[in-house]
Amino acid sequence: MKIAVIGVGYIGLPTAAILATSGFNVTGYDIDRKKILRLRKFKFDVKEPGLKSIIDAGVKSGMLKFDYKLPKSDVYILCLPTPKKNSKPDLSYLFDAVKEVYKLLEKNNLIIVESTVPPGTTMKIKSILDKKGFKYYLAHSPERVLPGKILKELVENHRIIGGVDLESAIIAKSIYEKFVDAEIVITDATTAEIVKLMENTYRDVNIALANEFLRICDKYGVDVYKAIKFANMHPRVNILNPGIGVGGHCIPVDPLFLICNYDSKIIKITRKLNDSQPNYVSKIILDFFSDEKKLKIWGITYKPDVDDTRESPALKICEILEKNGKKVEIYDPVIGMGTPDVLDGVVVLVGHSYFKDIDPTKLKAKNKKIFDAVNVI
Ligand code: SAJ
């Protein structure tokens, strides 16, 4: 069976590789010609444990190829980014890909949408493809893997598949069964779309609650980490970690997809609160370093141990500090940036594992102030 994975980024590349090592004949396709030429030389920017070796195995077996021309295939898996534009979903990459598939589509082909989309999108794709006038299969199987653990979670996470009809869901399931070592549930396409958005919204709302708890504890001079630890000893309480804000390309975006046709107060206030967290944290940092000018920022990625800086709250904090007269320099060992010196003070913004191994007394010996915004040191 020939599978084309459309979009070889954070999700498409690992998915193409895992399919190739599961016995499918896979082409990873991308409109970015340079990305494809680099991939053909084993060069790529996605850093995930185990990815290099699985790509290597796929290419060596002849089951994995990369192309900037979409080949005719039996199955098309769409892994395109669906970012936000002015707080609204931007589905242009996805629908451009649908147009390309439309040109090549043949009877009984299967199309799977893995990109995160607003409710109703798969049915819109169906209304376009229906113009072909023959039978094809279409399903939404949202990716739910955690950056930094993608290959592990591709295999170990339960999978949800929503078909535009039952046959589509069953056929799509038969593909994922080849590498998923967990439960695969089938449903309709719109339910699958909403499930994915609910998951990320649930996380966003709960992080907002933790961030709100942080602000309340600050008011009373209470250690929020200790308070959360004690509250979480209750069998039905599981509060998340407060932080410097919510970054990445999923959690700050997906809740907006869920409310593009529905006015949800709780989701709107969540977004507002998490977006304002860098301002809240910056104010505390500025008070703490009122006399110091040059600050070393430790950690700039959107979360610990990933090399991704998209929508990183740490970047927002750097901007605010600079606007307020501080000079900042960045040190981030995960992206290989800068050096671990102290300047007039250190602000730790990301809880990289690397920082956990640092002996704080050694930093203190330099007689400089350290502000650990994420409680890692
Ligand atoms: N964060 C906190 N406190 C926490 C947890 C996270 O402040 O307790 C912050 C992180 O520092 C980061 C942001 O939230 O800035 C997002 O990080 P994350 O680890 O919560 O999520 P992502 O964006 O890396 O991955 C999420 C995952 N979704 C869920 O856990 C429900 C992943 O499973 C999804 O596949 C992914 O979004 C996606 O692609 O949608």
Short mmCIF file of N, CA, C and O in Angstrom, two decimals, residues 36-166:
data_model
loop_
_atom_site.label_atom_id
_atom_site.label_comp_id
_atom_site.label_asym_id
_atom_site.label_seq_id
_atom_site.Cartn_x
_atom_site.Cartn_y
_atom_site.Cartn_z
N ILE A 36 12.99 19.01 1.68
CA ILE A 36 13.06 17.67 1.07
C ILE A 36 14.50 17.34 0.67
O ILE A 36 15.00 16.23 0.94
N LEU A 37 15.19 18.31 0.06
CA LEU A 37 16.58 18.04 -0.36
C LEU A 37 17.46 17.77 0.85
O LEU A 37 18.33 16.90 0.81
N ARG A 38 17.21 18.48 1.95
CA ARG A 38 17.97 18.23 3.17
C ARG A 38 17.64 16.85 3.74
O ARG A 38 18.54 16.12 4.17
N LEU A 39 16.35 16.50 3.71
CA LEU A 39 15.95 15.19 4.23
C LEU A 39 16.61 14.06 3.45
O LEU A 39 17.00 13.04 4.02
N ARG A 40 16.73 14.28 2.15
CA ARG A 40 17.38 13.25 1.33
C ARG A 40 18.84 13.06 1.73
O ARG A 40 19.44 12.04 1.44
N LYS A 41 19.40 14.09 2.41
CA LYS A 41 20.78 13.97 2.92
C LYS A 41 20.77 13.68 4.42
O LYS A 41 21.74 13.97 5.13
N PHE A 42 19.63 13.21 4.94
CA PHE A 42 19.47 12.88 6.37
C PHE A 42 19.59 14.10 7.27
O PHE A 42 20.01 13.99 8.42
N LYS A 43 19.24 15.27 6.73
CA LYS A 43 19.32 16.47 7.59
C LYS A 43 17.90 16.97 7.84
O LYS A 43 17.13 17.15 6.91
N PHE A 44 17.58 17.22 9.11
CA PHE A 44 16.25 17.72 9.46
C PHE A 44 16.31 18.41 10.82
O PHE A 44 17.22 18.16 11.60
N ASP A 45 15.34 19.28 11.04
CA ASP A 45 15.39 20.10 12.26
C ASP A 45 14.61 19.51 13.43
O ASP A 45 14.75 19.96 14.56
N VAL A 46 13.75 18.53 13.16
CA VAL A 46 12.95 17.96 14.25
C VAL A 46 13.87 17.09 15.12
O VAL A 46 14.44 16.11 14.65
N LYS A 47 14.02 17.50 16.41
CA LYS A 47 14.89 16.72 17.31
C LYS A 47 14.01 15.94 18.25
O LYS A 47 13.42 16.50 19.17
N GLU A 48 13.88 14.65 17.99
CA GLU A 48 13.06 13.79 18.85
C GLU A 48 13.85 12.52 19.12
O GLU A 48 14.46 11.96 18.20
N PRO A 49 13.85 12.05 20.38
CA PRO A 49 14.58 10.82 20.68
C PRO A 49 14.13 9.68 19.76
O PRO A 49 12.94 9.44 19.61
N GLY A 50 15.08 9.02 19.12
CA GLY A 50 14.81 7.84 18.28
C GLY A 50 14.44 8.16 16.84
O GLY A 50 14.34 7.25 16.00
N LEU A 51 14.28 9.44 16.51
CA LEU A 51 13.80 9.77 15.16
C LEU A 51 14.84 9.45 14.08
O LEU A 51 14.52 8.88 13.03
N LYS A 52 16.09 9.79 14.37
CA LYS A 52 17.15 9.60 13.37
C LYS A 52 17.23 8.12 12.96
O LYS A 52 17.28 7.79 11.77
N SER A 53 17.22 7.26 13.97
CA SER A 53 17.41 5.84 13.66
C SER A 53 16.22 5.25 12.90
O SER A 53 16.40 4.42 11.99
N ILE A 54 15.02 5.73 13.18
CA ILE A 54 13.85 5.18 12.50
C ILE A 54 13.79 5.70 11.04
O ILE A 54 13.40 4.98 10.12
N ILE A 55 14.23 6.94 10.83
CA ILE A 55 14.29 7.46 9.45
C ILE A 55 15.34 6.65 8.68
O ILE A 55 15.12 6.22 7.54
N ASP A 56 16.45 6.44 9.34
CA ASP A 56 17.55 5.68 8.74
C ASP A 56 17.06 4.29 8.31
O ASP A 56 17.27 3.86 7.17
N ALA A 57 16.33 3.63 9.23
CA ALA A 57 15.83 2.28 8.94
C ALA A 57 14.84 2.31 7.77
O ALA A 57 14.89 1.46 6.86
N GLY A 58 13.96 3.31 7.76
CA GLY A 58 12.96 3.42 6.70
C GLY A 58 13.59 3.64 5.34
O GLY A 58 13.24 2.98 4.34
N VAL A 59 14.57 4.55 5.29
CA VAL A 59 15.21 4.87 4.01
C VAL A 59 16.02 3.66 3.52
O VAL A 59 15.94 3.28 2.34
N LYS A 60 16.78 3.05 4.44
CA LYS A 60 17.63 1.90 4.05
C LYS A 60 16.79 0.74 3.52
O LYS A 60 17.22 0.03 2.60
N SER A 61 15.60 0.55 4.08
CA SER A 61 14.77 -0.57 3.61
C SER A 61 14.08 -0.24 2.28
O SER A 61 13.42 -1.09 1.69
N GLY A 62 14.22 1.00 1.84
CA GLY A 62 13.59 1.41 0.58
C GLY A 62 12.12 1.75 0.73
O GLY A 62 11.43 2.06 -0.25
N MET A 63 11.60 1.72 1.97
CA MET A 63 10.17 1.97 2.19
C MET A 63 9.87 3.46 2.45
O MET A 63 8.72 3.86 2.47
N LEU A 64 10.92 4.26 2.69
CA LEU A 64 10.69 5.69 2.98
C LEU A 64 11.46 6.56 1.99
O LEU A 64 12.68 6.43 1.84
N LYS A 65 10.69 7.42 1.33
CA LYS A 65 11.30 8.36 0.37
C LYS A 65 10.79 9.76 0.69
O LYS A 65 9.78 9.91 1.37
N PHE A 66 11.48 10.76 0.14
CA PHE A 66 11.02 12.14 0.33
C PHE A 66 10.90 12.81 -1.03
O PHE A 66 11.76 12.62 -1.89
N ASP A 67 9.83 13.58 -1.21
CA ASP A 67 9.62 14.20 -2.52
C ASP A 67 8.93 15.55 -2.38
O ASP A 67 8.15 15.76 -1.46
N TYR A 68 9.24 16.47 -3.31
CA TYR A 68 8.52 17.75 -3.33
C TYR A 68 7.44 17.75 -4.41
O TYR A 68 6.88 18.77 -4.75
N LYS A 69 7.23 16.55 -5.01
CA LYS A 69 6.07 16.38 -5.90
C LYS A 69 5.19 15.31 -5.27
O LYS A 69 5.66 14.24 -4.88
N LEU A 70 3.91 15.62 -5.14
CA LEU A 70 3.02 14.66 -4.48
C LEU A 70 2.77 13.47 -5.41
O LEU A 70 2.25 13.62 -6.52
N PRO A 71 3.18 12.25 -4.97
CA PRO A 71 2.96 11.09 -5.84
C PRO A 71 1.53 10.53 -5.70
O PRO A 71 0.93 10.65 -4.64
N LYS A 72 1.04 9.93 -6.75
CA LYS A 72 -0.25 9.24 -6.68
C LYS A 72 -0.13 8.13 -5.64
O LYS A 72 0.84 7.36 -5.66
N SER A 73 -1.08 8.06 -4.72
CA SER A 73 -0.97 7.08 -3.63
C SER A 73 -2.32 6.46 -3.35
O SER A 73 -3.35 6.92 -3.85
N ASP A 74 -2.31 5.43 -2.50
CA ASP A 74 -3.58 4.82 -2.08
C ASP A 74 -4.16 5.58 -0.89
O ASP A 74 -5.36 5.66 -0.72
N VAL A 75 -3.22 6.10 -0.06
CA VAL A 75 -3.63 6.80 1.16
C VAL A 75 -2.88 8.14 1.24
O VAL A 75 -1.68 8.19 0.97
N TYR A 76 -3.61 9.18 1.61
CA TYR A 76 -2.99 10.50 1.80
C TYR A 76 -3.21 10.91 3.25
O TYR A 76 -4.36 10.99 3.70
N ILE A 77 -2.11 11.15 3.99
CA ILE A 77 -2.25 11.56 5.39
C ILE A 77 -1.82 13.02 5.52
O ILE A 77 -0.67 13.38 5.20
N LEU A 78 -2.73 13.87 5.94
CA LEU A 78 -2.48 15.31 5.97
C LEU A 78 -1.98 15.76 7.34
O LEU A 78 -2.72 15.68 8.33
N CYS A 79 -0.72 16.20 7.38
CA CYS A 79 -0.11 16.65 8.64
C CYS A 79 0.38 18.09 8.48
O CYS A 79 1.57 18.38 8.67
N LEU A 80 -0.54 18.95 8.11
CA LEU A 80 -0.16 20.34 7.84
C LEU A 80 -0.39 21.19 9.09
O LEU A 80 -1.29 20.89 9.88
N PRO A 81 0.38 22.28 9.23
CA PRO A 81 0.10 23.16 10.38
C PRO A 81 -1.22 23.89 10.20
O PRO A 81 -1.60 24.23 9.07
N THR A 82 -1.93 24.09 11.30
CA THR A 82 -3.17 24.88 11.28
C THR A 82 -3.02 25.96 12.36
O THR A 82 -3.55 25.82 13.46
N PRO A 83 -2.28 27.01 12.04
CA PRO A 83 -2.00 28.03 13.06
C PRO A 83 -3.19 28.98 13.27
O PRO A 83 -4.24 28.80 12.67
N LYS A 84 -2.98 29.98 14.12
CA LYS A 84 -4.04 30.99 14.28
C LYS A 84 -3.57 32.28 13.59
O LYS A 84 -2.37 32.57 13.53
N LYS A 85 -4.56 32.99 13.06
CA LYS A 85 -4.26 34.28 12.43
C LYS A 85 -5.30 35.25 13.01
O LYS A 85 -6.50 35.03 12.82
N ASN A 86 -4.87 36.27 13.70
CA ASN A 86 -5.78 37.20 14.40
C ASN A 86 -6.81 36.43 15.24
O ASN A 86 -8.02 36.67 15.12
N SER A 87 -6.32 35.51 16.02
CA SER A 87 -7.15 34.69 16.92
C SER A 87 -8.14 33.76 16.21
O SER A 87 -9.00 33.16 16.83
N LYS A 88 -8.04 33.64 14.88
CA LYS A 88 -8.94 32.74 14.13
C LYS A 88 -8.10 31.63 13.48
O LYS A 88 -6.93 31.84 13.16
N PRO A 89 -8.70 30.44 13.28
CA PRO A 89 -7.92 29.36 12.65
C PRO A 89 -7.53 29.70 11.21
O PRO A 89 -8.35 30.20 10.44
N ASP A 90 -6.27 29.44 10.89
CA ASP A 90 -5.81 29.63 9.51
C ASP A 90 -5.66 28.24 8.89
O ASP A 90 -4.70 27.52 9.18
N LEU A 91 -6.61 27.87 8.05
CA LEU A 91 -6.63 26.51 7.49
C LEU A 91 -6.11 26.49 6.06
O LEU A 91 -6.35 25.53 5.31
N SER A 92 -5.40 27.56 5.66
CA SER A 92 -5.01 27.66 4.25
C SER A 92 -4.04 26.54 3.82
O SER A 92 -4.16 26.00 2.72
N TYR A 93 -3.09 26.19 4.70
CA TYR A 93 -2.14 25.11 4.32
C TYR A 93 -2.90 23.80 4.09
O TYR A 93 -2.63 23.06 3.16
N LEU A 94 -3.85 23.56 5.00
CA LEU A 94 -4.61 22.31 4.92
C LEU A 94 -5.44 22.26 3.64
O LEU A 94 -5.40 21.27 2.90
N PHE A 95 -6.16 23.35 3.35
CA PHE A 95 -7.03 23.31 2.17
C PHE A 95 -6.22 23.37 0.86
O PHE A 95 -6.67 22.83 -0.16
N ASP A 96 -5.03 23.97 0.88
CA ASP A 96 -4.15 23.91 -0.31
C ASP A 96 -3.78 22.45 -0.58
O ASP A 96 -3.77 22.00 -1.73
N ALA A 97 -3.49 21.73 0.51
CA ALA A 97 -3.13 20.31 0.36
C ALA A 97 -4.32 19.50 -0.15
O ALA A 97 -4.17 18.59 -0.97
N VAL A 98 -5.52 19.84 0.35
CA VAL A 98 -6.73 19.13 -0.10
C VAL A 98 -6.89 19.31 -1.62
O VAL A 98 -7.20 18.35 -2.34
N LYS A 99 -6.62 20.52 -2.10
CA LYS A 99 -6.72 20.78 -3.55
C LYS A 99 -5.76 19.88 -4.33
O LYS A 99 -6.08 19.37 -5.39
N GLU A 100 -4.55 19.72 -3.78
CA GLU A 100 -3.55 18.87 -4.46
C GLU A 100 -4.01 17.41 -4.49
O GLU A 100 -3.87 16.72 -5.48
N VAL A 101 -4.54 16.96 -3.34
CA VAL A 101 -5.02 15.58 -3.27
C VAL A 101 -6.17 15.39 -4.25
O VAL A 101 -6.26 14.37 -4.95
N TYR A 102 -7.02 16.40 -4.34
CA TYR A 102 -8.20 16.33 -5.22
C TYR A 102 -7.79 15.97 -6.65
O TYR A 102 -8.42 15.13 -7.30
N LYS A 103 -6.68 16.58 -7.09
CA LYS A 103 -6.23 16.35 -8.47
C LYS A 103 -5.84 14.89 -8.71
O LYS A 103 -6.00 14.35 -9.78
N LEU A 104 -5.28 14.25 -7.65
CA LEU A 104 -4.75 12.89 -7.83
C LEU A 104 -5.72 11.79 -7.38
O LEU A 104 -5.51 10.61 -7.68
N LEU A 105 -6.76 12.20 -6.66
CA LEU A 105 -7.64 11.23 -6.01
C LEU A 105 -8.26 10.23 -6.99
O LEU A 105 -8.74 10.61 -8.06
N GLU A 106 -8.22 8.96 -6.59
CA GLU A 106 -8.86 7.91 -7.38
C GLU A 106 -9.85 7.15 -6.52
O GLU A 106 -9.80 7.23 -5.30
N LYS A 107 -10.70 6.39 -7.19
CA LYS A 107 -11.73 5.62 -6.50
C LYS A 107 -11.12 4.75 -5.40
O LYS A 107 -10.03 4.16 -5.60
N ASN A 108 -11.75 4.71 -4.24
CA ASN A 108 -11.36 3.89 -3.08
C ASN A 108 -10.09 4.34 -2.35
O ASN A 108 -9.59 3.62 -1.49
N ASN A 109 -9.55 5.49 -2.72
CA ASN A 109 -8.43 6.04 -1.95
C ASN A 109 -8.93 6.45 -0.56
O ASN A 109 -10.12 6.67 -0.37
N LEU A 110 -7.96 6.56 0.37
CA LEU A 110 -8.29 6.99 1.73
C LEU A 110 -7.53 8.28 2.05
O LEU A 110 -6.33 8.39 1.75
N ILE A 111 -8.23 9.23 2.64
CA ILE A 111 -7.58 10.48 3.09
C ILE A 111 -7.75 10.56 4.60
O ILE A 111 -8.87 10.39 5.12
N ILE A 112 -6.63 10.82 5.30
CA ILE A 112 -6.70 10.97 6.76
C ILE A 112 -6.19 12.36 7.13
O ILE A 112 -5.08 12.75 6.73
N VAL A 113 -6.99 13.09 7.89
CA VAL A 113 -6.57 14.41 8.37
C VAL A 113 -6.04 14.25 9.79
O VAL A 113 -6.79 13.87 10.69
N GLU A 114 -4.75 14.53 9.97
CA GLU A 114 -4.18 14.46 11.33
C GLU A 114 -4.06 15.85 11.95
O GLU A 114 -3.94 15.98 13.17
N SER A 115 -4.04 16.88 11.12
CA SER A 115 -3.92 18.25 11.63
C SER A 115 -5.07 18.55 12.59
O SER A 115 -6.18 18.05 12.41
N THR A 116 -4.79 19.40 13.59
CA THR A 116 -5.85 19.83 14.52
C THR A 116 -6.72 20.86 13.81
O THR A 116 -6.21 21.83 13.25
N VAL A 117 -8.04 20.63 13.85
CA VAL A 117 -8.93 21.51 13.07
C VAL A 117 -10.19 21.88 13.86
O VAL A 117 -10.60 21.15 14.77
N PRO A 118 -10.82 23.00 13.53
CA PRO A 118 -12.09 23.36 14.18
C PRO A 118 -13.18 22.34 13.85
O PRO A 118 -13.13 21.72 12.77
N PRO A 119 -14.16 22.19 14.74
CA PRO A 119 -15.24 21.22 14.48
C PRO A 119 -15.91 21.49 13.14
O PRO A 119 -16.20 22.65 12.79
N GLY A 120 -16.14 20.43 12.39
CA GLY A 120 -16.83 20.56 11.10
C GLY A 120 -15.90 20.61 9.90
O GLY A 120 -16.34 20.53 8.75
N THR A 121 -14.57 20.72 10.15
CA THR A 121 -13.64 20.88 9.03
C THR A 121 -13.58 19.63 8.13
O THR A 121 -13.56 19.74 6.90
N THR A 122 -13.56 18.45 8.75
CA THR A 122 -13.46 17.23 7.93
C THR A 122 -14.69 17.11 7.01
O THR A 122 -14.57 16.70 5.85
N MET A 123 -15.85 17.51 7.54
CA MET A 123 -17.06 17.45 6.71
C MET A 123 -16.98 18.47 5.56
O MET A 123 -17.50 18.23 4.47
N LYS A 124 -16.30 19.61 5.80
CA LYS A 124 -16.10 20.60 4.72
C LYS A 124 -15.19 20.00 3.65
O LYS A 124 -15.41 20.18 2.45
N ILE A 125 -14.16 19.28 4.09
CA ILE A 125 -13.25 18.63 3.13
C ILE A 125 -14.05 17.62 2.31
O ILE A 125 -13.89 17.51 1.09
N LYS A 126 -14.94 16.92 2.99
CA LYS A 126 -15.79 15.93 2.30
C LYS A 126 -16.61 16.61 1.19
O LYS A 126 -16.70 16.10 0.06
N SER A 127 -17.15 17.79 1.50
CA SER A 127 -18.01 18.44 0.49
C SER A 127 -17.18 18.83 -0.74
O SER A 127 -17.71 18.89 -1.85
N ILE A 128 -15.88 19.07 -0.55
CA ILE A 128 -15.02 19.38 -1.71
C ILE A 128 -14.76 18.09 -2.50
O ILE A 128 -14.93 18.02 -3.72
N LEU A 129 -14.34 17.05 -1.77
CA LEU A 129 -13.94 15.80 -2.44
C LEU A 129 -15.12 15.07 -3.09
O LEU A 129 -14.95 14.35 -4.08
N ASP A 130 -16.32 15.30 -2.53
CA ASP A 130 -17.52 14.65 -3.08
C ASP A 130 -17.74 15.02 -4.55
O ASP A 130 -18.40 14.27 -5.29
N LYS A 131 -17.19 16.16 -4.96
CA LYS A 131 -17.37 16.60 -6.36
C LYS A 131 -16.75 15.62 -7.34
O LYS A 131 -17.06 15.63 -8.53
N LYS A 132 -15.85 14.77 -6.84
CA LYS A 132 -15.24 13.75 -7.70
C LYS A 132 -16.30 12.77 -8.22
O LYS A 132 -16.15 12.18 -9.28
N GLY A 133 -17.32 12.56 -7.41
CA GLY A 133 -18.43 11.70 -7.85
C GLY A 133 -18.17 10.21 -7.74
O GLY A 133 -18.95 9.41 -8.26
N PHE A 134 -17.07 9.80 -7.10
CA PHE A 134 -16.87 8.36 -6.88
C PHE A 134 -16.62 8.09 -5.39
O PHE A 134 -16.45 9.02 -4.60
N LYS A 135 -16.58 6.84 -5.02
CA LYS A 135 -16.41 6.45 -3.61
C LYS A 135 -14.94 6.61 -3.18
O LYS A 135 -14.02 6.13 -3.85
N TYR A 136 -14.74 7.29 -2.09
CA TYR A 136 -13.42 7.39 -1.46
C TYR A 136 -13.68 7.35 0.04
O TYR A 136 -14.83 7.43 0.48
N TYR A 137 -12.62 7.26 0.82
CA TYR A 137 -12.77 7.19 2.28
C TYR A 137 -12.06 8.39 2.92
O TYR A 137 -10.99 8.79 2.44
N LEU A 138 -12.65 8.91 3.98
CA LEU A 138 -12.09 10.10 4.62
C LEU A 138 -12.28 10.02 6.14
O LEU A 138 -13.38 9.73 6.62
N ALA A 139 -11.19 10.28 6.87
CA ALA A 139 -11.29 10.22 8.34
C ALA A 139 -10.39 11.28 8.98
O ALA A 139 -9.42 11.75 8.37
N HIS A 140 -10.76 11.62 10.21
CA HIS A 140 -9.90 12.51 11.01
C HIS A 140 -9.30 11.68 12.13
O HIS A 140 -10.02 11.04 12.91
N SER A 141 -7.96 11.67 12.19
CA SER A 141 -7.29 10.96 13.28
C SER A 141 -6.30 11.93 13.90
O SER A 141 -5.14 12.01 13.48
N PRO A 142 -6.76 12.72 14.87
CA PRO A 142 -5.91 13.80 15.39
C PRO A 142 -4.66 13.28 16.06
O PRO A 142 -4.70 12.29 16.80
N GLU A 143 -3.54 13.96 15.80
CA GLU A 143 -2.31 13.60 16.52
C GLU A 143 -2.45 14.11 17.94
O GLU A 143 -3.06 15.16 18.18
N ARG A 144 -1.96 13.35 18.91
CA ARG A 144 -2.08 13.74 20.33
C ARG A 144 -0.77 13.54 21.07
O ARG A 144 -0.74 13.36 22.28
N VAL A 145 0.34 13.56 20.32
CA VAL A 145 1.64 13.23 20.93
C VAL A 145 2.33 14.45 21.53
O VAL A 145 2.18 15.56 21.03
N LEU A 146 3.09 14.20 22.57
CA LEU A 146 3.76 15.28 23.30
C LEU A 146 5.14 15.54 22.70
O LEU A 146 5.97 14.63 22.65
N PRO A 147 5.41 16.78 22.25
CA PRO A 147 6.76 17.09 21.77
C PRO A 147 7.81 16.69 22.81
O PRO A 147 7.65 16.96 24.00
N GLY A 148 8.85 16.02 22.34
CA GLY A 148 9.88 15.50 23.24
C GLY A 148 9.70 14.01 23.48
O GLY A 148 10.62 13.31 23.87
N LYS A 149 8.45 13.52 23.23
CA LYS A 149 8.17 12.09 23.45
C LYS A 149 7.38 11.56 22.26
O LYS A 149 6.56 10.64 22.41
N ILE A 150 7.54 12.16 21.10
CA ILE A 150 6.65 11.87 19.97
C ILE A 150 6.65 10.39 19.58
O ILE A 150 5.58 9.77 19.47
N LEU A 151 7.84 9.81 19.40
CA LEU A 151 7.85 8.42 18.91
C LEU A 151 7.27 7.45 19.93
O LEU A 151 6.54 6.52 19.56
N LYS A 152 7.55 7.71 21.18
CA LYS A 152 7.01 6.86 22.25
C LYS A 152 5.48 6.97 22.26
O LYS A 152 4.78 5.96 22.28
N GLU A 153 4.98 8.21 22.20
CA GLU A 153 3.53 8.40 22.32
C GLU A 153 2.77 8.00 21.05
O GLU A 153 1.61 7.63 21.13
N LEU A 154 3.45 8.04 19.88
CA LEU A 154 2.80 7.56 18.66
C LEU A 154 2.39 6.10 18.82
O LEU A 154 1.34 5.66 18.35
N VAL A 155 3.23 5.36 19.53
CA VAL A 155 2.98 3.93 19.72
C VAL A 155 2.08 3.69 20.94
O VAL A 155 1.14 2.90 20.87
N GLU A 156 2.35 4.42 22.03
CA GLU A 156 1.71 4.07 23.31
C GLU A 156 0.39 4.79 23.59
O GLU A 156 -0.38 4.34 24.44
N ASN A 157 0.13 5.92 22.92
CA ASN A 157 -1.13 6.64 23.21
C ASN A 157 -2.33 5.96 22.56
O ASN A 157 -2.22 5.44 21.45
N HIS A 158 -3.46 6.05 23.24
CA HIS A 158 -4.71 5.61 22.60
C HIS A 158 -4.97 6.54 21.43
O HIS A 158 -4.57 7.69 21.44
N ARG A 159 -5.64 6.01 20.43
CA ARG A 159 -5.88 6.81 19.21
C ARG A 159 -7.37 6.93 18.98
O ARG A 159 -8.12 5.97 19.22
N ILE A 160 -7.81 8.07 18.52
CA ILE A 160 -9.22 8.22 18.17
C ILE A 160 -9.32 8.46 16.66
O ILE A 160 -8.54 9.24 16.10
N ILE A 161 -10.23 7.76 16.03
CA ILE A 161 -10.41 7.93 14.58
C ILE A 161 -11.87 8.23 14.29
O ILE A 161 -12.77 7.48 14.68
N GLY A 162 -12.10 9.36 13.64
CA GLY A 162 -13.46 9.74 13.29
C GLY A 162 -13.65 9.69 11.78
O GLY A 162 -13.01 10.45 11.04
N GLY A 163 -14.52 8.81 11.34
CA GLY A 163 -14.74 8.70 9.90
C GLY A 163 -15.92 9.54 9.44
O GLY A 163 -16.83 9.82 10.23
N VAL A 164 -15.91 9.92 8.17
CA VAL A 164 -17.11 10.58 7.64
C VAL A 164 -18.21 9.53 7.44
O VAL A 164 -19.38 9.85 7.27
N ASP A 165 -17.79 8.25 7.45
CA ASP A 165 -18.74 7.13 7.52
C ASP A 165 -18.01 5.99 8.22
O ASP A 165 -16.79 6.06 8.44
N LEU A 166 -18.74 4.97 8.61
CA LEU A 166 -18.15 3.89 9.41
C LEU A 166 -17.01 3.18 8.66
O LEU A 166 -15.96 2.89 9.23
#
